[in-house]
Amino acid sequence: MTQTSSQLSPPHEAMFLILPYLPLFELLSMSQVCKSFRDALKHDILPWLNIIVEKPINTRFSDEFLVKIMSKAKGRLNVVALKNCFKISDEGLLQVIASNPFISKLYLQGCTSLTIEGVIGAVKLLTKPNHRLKNLGISGIYNVKIEDFQTLCHLMGINQMQMKQIKKNYYHMRRELYAFKQESQPSIDVDICPKCGEIREVFDCPRDSCKKRMQQQQKQLLECRGCFLCVPRCEECGVCTKDEELGEAACVDILCLNCWLHLPKCIFCNKAYCNQHAYQQHVGSSLGFLCGGCNFHATQSSHYWF
């Protein structure tokens, strides 16, 4: 016989083991699946120790919602990663930090409503004696000056020269969702650009020839190491593209010729989309896709004839 809704058994116990590994959006969705999941998420703090806020809920994340969600960890938050949460203010951030003083990794990339003064205040709370902030991400926060960067490094005990030697920072890996779980990453995600002197993310070149030059002569480091404004890079592989032949891209990003050759092209103009913007492709026929520009012109032409 078919079980009625009142006779359905609870979820298998193994399902509860995956809860701590889910991003926030999935956690909130799971809490609405059934009473068992809702109760588990209400009473167990383990799934709430590492909070990742990203699409599709980052644009709706307010101070009030931030404080409510973070309170589920009951003061034991370990990792907080806020991706492009532009509604979060200094007040909301500091309220969370005050209640969770043992956060070890704090990522605030793209949180444009935060000020550097608010960030410094948060870092001061997280670097008091017996506290343990190890990693900080602030790329995308406006008006960060050299003095602010040096203050953050001092508070976190960062040796800037050693930081450059810990791990190379590659442009094409900057969007990796769970990059913050890598223990070998730099302690802070920004640096002083050796070309323009601004505080931004500074990227290294993964090209083998550039690596060899960097090893042979330190001054060569300045040729292809810099922020995204100073050194143009391929969106797909992150190599510097100065004096390089480029492939035509249908999006605004830069593609080196090698990556362009391996990407699908518009069947009309032969331009390629990088993988990040592949969703902009318009299905043209069984032969391939149309880029946004060619699709627009094709639509206009069909309207003209009719």
mmCIF file of C-alpha atoms in Angstrom:
data_model
loop_
_atom_site.group_PDB
_atom_site.id
_atom_site.type_symbol
_atom_site.label_atom_id
_atom_site.label_comp_id
_atom_site.label_asym_id
_atom_site.label_seq_id
_atom_site.Cartn_x
_atom_site.Cartn_y
_atom_site.Cartn_z
ATOM 1 C CA MET A 1 0.000 0.000 0.000
ATOM 2 C CA THR A 2 1.063 3.568 -0.632
ATOM 3 C CA GLN A 3 1.998 5.459 2.505
ATOM 4 C CA THR A 4 -0.079 8.507 3.353
ATOM 5 C CA SER A 5 1.594 11.811 4.221
ATOM 6 C CA SER A 6 1.061 11.120 7.941
ATOM 7 C CA GLN A 7 2.843 7.739 7.610
ATOM 8 C CA LEU A 8 5.932 8.963 5.782
ATOM 9 C CA SER A 9 9.148 8.079 7.580
ATOM 10 C CA PRO A 10 11.674 10.770 8.602
ATOM 11 C CA PRO A 11 14.783 11.385 6.435
ATOM 12 C CA HIS A 12 17.605 8.876 6.586
ATOM 13 C CA GLU A 13 20.115 9.699 9.335
ATOM 14 C CA ALA A 14 22.891 10.075 6.755
ATOM 15 C CA MET A 15 21.110 13.140 5.365
ATOM 16 C CA PHE A 16 21.815 15.039 8.576
ATOM 17 C CA LEU A 17 25.550 14.536 8.119
ATOM 18 C CA ILE A 18 25.651 16.734 5.008
ATOM 19 C CA LEU A 19 24.085 19.785 6.687
ATOM 20 C CA PRO A 20 27.379 21.318 7.948
ATOM 21 C CA TYR A 21 28.762 21.266 4.388
ATOM 22 C CA LEU A 22 25.943 23.184 2.729
ATOM 23 C CA PRO A 23 26.113 26.890 1.773
ATOM 24 C CA LEU A 24 23.657 29.174 3.513
ATOM 25 C CA PHE A 25 21.038 29.223 0.766
ATOM 26 C CA GLU A 26 20.822 25.418 0.805
ATOM 27 C CA LEU A 27 20.675 25.396 4.614
ATOM 28 C CA LEU A 28 17.724 27.758 4.631
ATOM 29 C CA SER A 29 16.021 25.681 1.938
ATOM 30 C CA MET A 30 16.575 22.452 3.891
ATOM 31 C CA SER A 31 14.940 23.969 6.968
ATOM 32 C CA GLN A 32 11.701 24.166 4.964
ATOM 33 C CA VAL A 33 11.775 20.582 3.673
ATOM 34 C CA CYS A 34 10.407 18.873 6.773
ATOM 35 C CA LYS A 35 10.075 19.183 10.535
ATOM 36 C CA SER A 36 13.060 16.884 11.155
ATOM 37 C CA PHE A 37 15.437 19.113 9.211
ATOM 38 C CA ARG A 38 13.939 22.245 10.722
ATOM 39 C CA ASP A 39 14.445 20.950 14.249
ATOM 40 C CA ALA A 40 17.971 19.731 13.458
ATOM 41 C CA LEU A 41 19.000 23.134 12.129
ATOM 42 C CA LYS A 42 17.330 24.905 15.017
ATOM 43 C CA HIS A 43 19.082 22.971 17.778
ATOM 44 C CA ASP A 44 22.443 22.013 16.227
ATOM 45 C CA ILE A 45 25.076 24.763 15.922
ATOM 46 C CA LEU A 46 27.493 22.731 13.773
ATOM 47 C CA PRO A 47 25.931 23.736 10.412
ATOM 48 C CA TRP A 48 26.181 27.416 11.397
ATOM 49 C CA LEU A 49 29.872 27.627 12.352
ATOM 50 C CA ASN A 50 30.992 28.496 8.800
ATOM 51 C CA ILE A 51 28.621 30.932 7.114
ATOM 52 C CA ILE A 52 28.899 31.590 3.367
ATOM 53 C CA VAL A 53 26.637 34.281 1.950
ATOM 54 C CA GLU A 54 26.588 34.414 -1.847
ATOM 55 C CA LYS A 55 24.152 34.428 -4.761
ATOM 56 C CA PRO A 56 21.185 34.320 -4.847
ATOM 57 C CA ILE A 57 20.602 35.744 -1.349
ATOM 58 C CA ASN A 58 23.553 38.138 -1.009
ATOM 59 C CA THR A 59 21.677 41.137 -2.468
ATOM 60 C CA ARG A 60 18.868 40.695 0.092
ATOM 61 C CA PHE A 61 21.140 40.272 3.095
ATOM 62 C CA SER A 62 20.505 43.158 5.519
ATOM 63 C CA ASP A 63 22.044 43.924 8.915
ATOM 64 C CA GLU A 64 18.989 42.510 10.667
ATOM 65 C CA PHE A 65 19.099 39.249 8.734
ATOM 66 C CA LEU A 66 22.880 39.020 9.190
ATOM 67 C CA VAL A 67 22.619 39.283 12.984
ATOM 68 C CA LYS A 68 19.743 36.790 13.061
ATOM 69 C CA ILE A 69 21.591 34.165 11.010
ATOM 70 C CA MET A 70 24.932 34.597 12.785
ATOM 71 C CA SER A 71 23.264 34.231 16.192
ATOM 72 C CA LYS A 72 22.543 30.585 15.361
ATOM 73 C CA ALA A 73 26.226 29.805 16.023
ATOM 74 C CA LYS A 74 25.769 30.981 19.647
ATOM 75 C CA GLY A 75 29.053 32.912 19.686
ATOM 76 C CA ARG A 76 31.164 30.147 18.120
ATOM 77 C CA LEU A 77 31.421 31.356 14.519
ATOM 78 C CA ASN A 78 34.642 30.282 12.829
ATOM 79 C CA VAL A 79 34.354 31.456 9.198
ATOM 80 C CA VAL A 80 32.281 34.351 7.836
ATOM 81 C CA ALA A 81 32.307 34.883 4.059
ATOM 82 C CA LEU A 82 30.111 37.687 2.739
ATOM 83 C CA LYS A 83 30.245 37.941 -1.066
ATOM 84 C CA ASN A 84 28.959 41.229 -2.530
ATOM 85 C CA CYS A 85 26.555 41.865 0.351
ATOM 86 C CA PHE A 86 26.199 45.576 -0.377
ATOM 87 C CA LYS A 87 23.478 46.150 2.252
ATOM 88 C CA ILE A 88 25.687 45.192 5.188
ATOM 89 C CA SER A 89 26.870 48.214 7.191
ATOM 90 C CA ASP A 90 29.614 48.750 9.767
ATOM 91 C CA GLU A 91 27.025 48.592 12.543
ATOM 92 C CA GLY A 92 25.744 45.163 11.513
ATOM 93 C CA LEU A 93 29.262 43.768 11.045
ATOM 94 C CA LEU A 94 30.519 45.023 14.402
ATOM 95 C CA GLN A 95 27.458 43.634 16.158
ATOM 96 C CA VAL A 96 28.219 40.179 14.750
ATOM 97 C CA ILE A 97 31.935 40.453 15.597
ATOM 98 C CA ALA A 98 31.200 41.525 19.183
ATOM 99 C CA SER A 99 29.063 38.402 19.655
ATOM 100 C CA ASN A 100 31.555 36.086 17.900
ATOM 101 C CA PRO A 101 35.064 37.125 18.977
ATOM 102 C CA PHE A 102 36.778 33.903 17.849
ATOM 103 C CA ILE A 103 36.209 34.187 14.097
ATOM 104 C CA SER A 104 39.390 32.977 12.366
ATOM 105 C CA LYS A 105 38.505 33.862 8.763
ATOM 106 C CA LEU A 106 36.603 36.972 7.720
ATOM 107 C CA TYR A 107 35.836 37.659 4.040
ATOM 108 C CA LEU A 108 34.033 40.842 3.065
ATOM 109 C CA GLN A 109 34.727 41.055 -0.684
ATOM 110 C CA GLY A 110 32.442 43.436 -2.521
ATOM 111 C CA CYS A 111 30.591 44.625 0.602
ATOM 112 C CA THR A 112 30.622 48.201 -0.645
ATOM 113 C CA SER A 113 28.588 49.719 2.204
ATOM 114 C CA LEU A 114 31.339 48.850 4.663
ATOM 115 C CA THR A 115 34.014 51.445 5.388
ATOM 116 C CA ILE A 116 37.664 50.716 6.034
ATOM 117 C CA GLU A 117 37.220 52.261 9.491
ATOM 118 C CA GLY A 118 34.537 49.671 10.262
ATOM 119 C CA VAL A 119 36.775 46.875 8.999
ATOM 120 C CA ILE A 120 39.691 48.046 11.141
ATOM 121 C CA GLY A 121 37.351 48.174 14.147
ATOM 122 C CA ALA A 122 36.272 44.587 13.480
ATOM 123 C CA VAL A 123 39.871 43.404 13.099
ATOM 124 C CA LYS A 124 40.829 45.085 16.373
ATOM 125 C CA LEU A 125 38.129 43.066 18.157
ATOM 126 C CA LEU A 126 39.257 39.850 16.458
ATOM 127 C CA THR A 127 42.957 40.299 17.229
ATOM 128 C CA LYS A 128 42.735 40.920 20.956
ATOM 129 C CA PRO A 129 44.755 38.554 23.194
ATOM 130 C CA ASN A 130 43.571 34.937 22.877
ATOM 131 C CA HIS A 131 41.661 35.757 19.693
ATOM 132 C CA ARG A 132 42.697 34.211 16.401
ATOM 133 C CA LEU A 133 41.868 36.047 13.163
ATOM 134 C CA LYS A 134 44.077 34.414 10.518
ATOM 135 C CA ASN A 135 42.633 35.470 7.174
ATOM 136 C CA LEU A 136 40.957 38.653 5.968
ATOM 137 C CA GLY A 137 39.367 39.495 2.603
ATOM 138 C CA ILE A 138 38.503 43.129 1.827
ATOM 139 C CA SER A 139 38.862 43.483 -1.949
ATOM 140 C CA GLY A 140 36.132 45.710 -3.338
ATOM 141 C CA ILE A 141 35.868 47.895 -0.227
ATOM 142 C CA TYR A 142 36.411 51.524 -1.201
ATOM 143 C CA ASN A 143 38.970 54.110 -0.079
ATOM 144 C CA VAL A 144 41.534 51.759 1.434
ATOM 145 C CA LYS A 145 44.760 53.716 1.881
ATOM 146 C CA ILE A 146 48.305 52.482 2.413
ATOM 147 C CA GLU A 147 48.124 53.502 6.085
ATOM 148 C CA ASP A 148 44.937 51.425 6.510
ATOM 149 C CA PHE A 149 46.587 48.414 4.877
ATOM 150 C CA GLN A 150 49.636 48.738 7.105
ATOM 151 C CA THR A 151 47.389 49.031 10.175
ATOM 152 C CA LEU A 152 45.604 45.807 9.251
ATOM 153 C CA CYS A 153 48.905 44.018 8.673
ATOM 154 C CA HIS A 154 50.187 45.232 12.039
ATOM 155 C CA LEU A 155 47.059 44.124 13.887
ATOM 156 C CA MET A 156 47.194 40.661 12.301
ATOM 157 C CA GLY A 157 50.956 40.302 12.690
ATOM 158 C CA ILE A 158 51.521 39.981 8.936
ATOM 159 C CA ASN A 159 55.011 40.286 7.482
ATOM 160 C CA GLN A 160 54.323 41.766 4.036
ATOM 161 C CA MET A 161 57.447 40.293 2.423
ATOM 162 C CA GLN A 162 56.688 36.805 3.746
ATOM 163 C CA MET A 163 53.078 37.129 2.622
ATOM 164 C CA LYS A 164 54.181 37.496 -1.027
ATOM 165 C CA GLN A 165 56.205 34.287 -0.757
ATOM 166 C CA ILE A 166 53.507 32.124 0.847
ATOM 167 C CA LYS A 167 51.326 31.543 -2.199
ATOM 168 C CA LYS A 168 50.928 33.068 -5.618
ATOM 169 C CA ASN A 169 47.657 34.839 -6.299
ATOM 170 C CA TYR A 170 46.275 34.062 -9.759
ATOM 171 C CA TYR A 171 43.625 36.154 -11.494
ATOM 172 C CA HIS A 172 41.601 33.262 -12.948
ATOM 173 C CA MET A 173 41.226 31.637 -9.510
ATOM 174 C CA ARG A 174 39.836 34.705 -7.746
ATOM 175 C CA ARG A 175 36.200 33.615 -8.184
ATOM 176 C CA GLU A 176 36.589 30.133 -6.731
ATOM 177 C CA LEU A 177 33.816 29.744 -4.209
ATOM 178 C CA TYR A 178 35.648 27.745 -1.584
ATOM 179 C CA ALA A 179 39.114 29.268 -2.002
ATOM 180 C CA PHE A 180 38.834 30.515 1.589
ATOM 181 C CA LYS A 181 39.198 26.938 2.842
ATOM 182 C CA GLN A 182 42.794 26.799 1.588
ATOM 183 C CA GLU A 183 45.106 27.203 4.546
ATOM 184 C CA SER A 184 48.061 28.345 2.395
ATOM 185 C CA GLN A 185 46.415 31.467 1.021
ATOM 186 C CA PRO A 186 47.721 34.938 1.942
ATOM 187 C CA SER A 187 46.539 36.307 5.275
ATOM 188 C CA ILE A 188 45.001 39.317 3.537
ATOM 189 C CA ASP A 189 43.748 39.384 -0.036
ATOM 190 C CA VAL A 190 44.962 42.872 -0.994
ATOM 191 C CA ASP A 191 48.416 44.356 -1.387
ATOM 192 C CA ILE A 192 50.164 47.484 -2.607
ATOM 193 C CA CYS A 193 50.191 47.300 -6.407
ATOM 194 C CA PRO A 194 53.845 47.625 -7.507
ATOM 195 C CA LYS A 195 52.754 49.645 -10.552
ATOM 196 C CA CYS A 196 50.135 52.159 -9.393
ATOM 197 C CA GLY A 197 50.661 52.036 -5.634
ATOM 198 C CA GLU A 198 46.934 51.518 -4.912
ATOM 199 C CA ILE A 199 45.586 48.957 -2.442
ATOM 200 C CA ARG A 200 43.937 46.271 -4.559
ATOM 201 C CA GLU A 201 44.160 42.571 -5.266
ATOM 202 C CA VAL A 202 47.569 42.011 -6.857
ATOM 203 C CA PHE A 203 47.954 39.061 -9.202
ATOM 204 C CA ASP A 204 50.892 36.947 -10.317
ATOM 205 C CA CYS A 205 51.314 35.435 -13.767
ATOM 206 C CA PRO A 206 50.933 31.635 -14.125
ATOM 207 C CA ARG A 207 52.791 31.576 -17.479
ATOM 208 C CA ASP A 208 55.878 29.335 -17.203
ATOM 209 C CA SER A 209 58.127 31.816 -19.004
ATOM 210 C CA CYS A 210 57.128 34.561 -16.554
ATOM 211 C CA LYS A 211 57.805 32.276 -13.577
ATOM 212 C CA LYS A 212 61.312 31.525 -14.877
ATOM 213 C CA ARG A 213 62.080 35.206 -15.377
ATOM 214 C CA MET A 214 60.833 35.952 -11.859
ATOM 215 C CA GLN A 215 63.149 33.283 -10.450
ATOM 216 C CA GLN A 216 66.149 34.462 -12.464
ATOM 217 C CA GLN A 217 65.822 38.164 -11.807
ATOM 218 C CA GLN A 218 63.686 39.691 -9.079
ATOM 219 C CA LYS A 219 63.135 42.955 -10.954
ATOM 220 C CA GLN A 220 61.291 41.034 -13.658
ATOM 221 C CA LEU A 221 58.556 40.556 -11.069
ATOM 222 C CA LEU A 222 57.363 44.073 -11.761
ATOM 223 C CA GLU A 223 56.708 43.332 -15.437
ATOM 224 C CA CYS A 224 53.672 41.119 -15.022
ATOM 225 C CA ARG A 225 52.712 41.437 -11.350
ATOM 226 C CA GLY A 226 50.073 44.035 -10.583
ATOM 227 C CA CYS A 227 46.389 44.787 -10.052
ATOM 228 C CA PHE A 228 43.774 44.079 -12.708
ATOM 229 C CA LEU A 229 43.843 47.705 -13.899
ATOM 230 C CA CYS A 230 47.592 47.788 -14.452
ATOM 231 C CA VAL A 231 48.186 44.357 -15.994
ATOM 232 C CA PRO A 232 45.560 43.032 -18.442
ATOM 233 C CA ARG A 233 44.988 39.297 -18.002
ATOM 234 C CA CYS A 234 43.127 36.472 -19.692
ATOM 235 C CA GLU A 235 39.862 35.739 -17.897
ATOM 236 C CA GLU A 236 40.257 31.988 -18.409
ATOM 237 C CA CYS A 237 43.898 31.235 -17.528
ATOM 238 C CA GLY A 238 45.095 34.452 -15.857
ATOM 239 C CA VAL A 239 48.235 35.005 -17.965
ATOM 240 C CA CYS A 240 49.388 38.543 -18.661
ATOM 241 C CA THR A 241 48.403 39.586 -22.187
ATOM 242 C CA LYS A 242 50.750 42.506 -22.771
ATOM 243 C CA ASP A 243 52.092 42.374 -26.359
ATOM 244 C CA GLU A 244 50.110 39.155 -26.903
ATOM 245 C CA GLU A 245 47.699 38.412 -29.721
ATOM 246 C CA LEU A 246 44.177 38.241 -28.312
ATOM 247 C CA GLY A 247 41.101 36.349 -29.371
ATOM 248 C CA GLU A 248 37.906 38.298 -30.006
ATOM 249 C CA ALA A 249 35.537 38.007 -27.061
ATOM 250 C CA ALA A 250 31.769 38.488 -27.176
ATOM 251 C CA CYS A 251 31.845 39.717 -23.558
ATOM 252 C CA VAL A 252 33.877 42.502 -21.971
ATOM 253 C CA ASP A 253 36.617 40.193 -20.710
ATOM 254 C CA ILE A 254 40.029 39.524 -22.237
ATOM 255 C CA LEU A 255 40.873 36.159 -23.784
ATOM 256 C CA CYS A 256 44.359 35.043 -24.782
ATOM 257 C CA LEU A 257 44.568 33.364 -28.172
ATOM 258 C CA ASN A 258 45.196 29.911 -26.700
ATOM 259 C CA CYS A 259 42.060 30.012 -24.526
ATOM 260 C CA TRP A 260 40.014 31.571 -27.338
ATOM 261 C CA LEU A 261 40.876 28.640 -29.618
ATOM 262 C CA HIS A 262 39.393 26.171 -27.124
ATOM 263 C CA LEU A 263 36.131 28.039 -26.460
ATOM 264 C CA PRO A 264 32.928 27.692 -28.545
ATOM 265 C CA LYS A 265 32.320 30.590 -30.944
ATOM 266 C CA CYS A 266 29.318 32.509 -32.228
ATOM 267 C CA ILE A 267 28.309 30.921 -35.539
ATOM 268 C CA PHE A 268 28.013 34.342 -37.162
ATOM 269 C CA CYS A 269 30.844 36.602 -35.895
ATOM 270 C CA ASN A 270 33.191 33.903 -34.508
ATOM 271 C CA LYS A 271 33.529 35.640 -31.124
ATOM 272 C CA ALA A 272 33.780 33.579 -27.945
ATOM 273 C CA TYR A 273 32.339 33.952 -24.468
ATOM 274 C CA CYS A 274 34.494 33.219 -21.421
ATOM 275 C CA ASN A 275 33.028 30.549 -19.154
ATOM 276 C CA GLN A 276 31.866 33.159 -16.667
ATOM 277 C CA HIS A 277 29.593 34.771 -19.278
ATOM 278 C CA ALA A 278 28.625 31.628 -21.223
ATOM 279 C CA TYR A 279 25.052 32.070 -19.950
ATOM 280 C CA GLN A 280 24.710 35.017 -22.352
ATOM 281 C CA GLN A 281 24.768 32.671 -25.346
ATOM 282 C CA HIS A 282 21.603 32.519 -27.463
ATOM 283 C CA VAL A 283 20.794 29.209 -29.086
ATOM 284 C CA GLY A 284 20.960 29.884 -32.802
ATOM 285 C CA SER A 285 20.647 26.418 -34.365
ATOM 286 C CA SER A 286 21.897 22.883 -33.990
ATOM 287 C CA LEU A 287 25.227 24.172 -35.302
ATOM 288 C CA GLY A 288 25.927 26.443 -32.317
ATOM 289 C CA PHE A 289 24.963 29.702 -30.627
ATOM 290 C CA LEU A 290 24.626 33.400 -31.380
ATOM 291 C CA CYS A 291 26.287 36.048 -29.233
ATOM 292 C CA GLY A 292 24.124 38.849 -27.805
ATOM 293 C CA GLY A 293 25.016 41.315 -30.576
ATOM 294 C CA CYS A 294 24.357 38.919 -33.440
ATOM 295 C CA ASN A 295 21.132 37.714 -31.847
ATOM 296 C CA PHE A 296 19.932 41.329 -31.555
ATOM 297 C CA HIS A 297 20.673 42.052 -35.224
ATOM 298 C CA ALA A 298 19.008 38.798 -36.295
ATOM 299 C CA THR A 299 15.890 39.671 -34.285
ATOM 300 C CA GLN A 300 15.754 43.178 -35.739
ATOM 301 C CA SER A 301 16.106 41.815 -39.274
ATOM 302 C CA SER A 302 13.272 39.325 -38.784
ATOM 303 C CA HIS A 303 11.010 42.111 -37.455
ATOM 304 C CA TYR A 304 11.880 44.263 -40.467
ATOM 305 C CA TRP A 305 10.821 41.590 -42.999
ATOM 306 C CA PHE A 306 7.565 40.910 -41.199
#
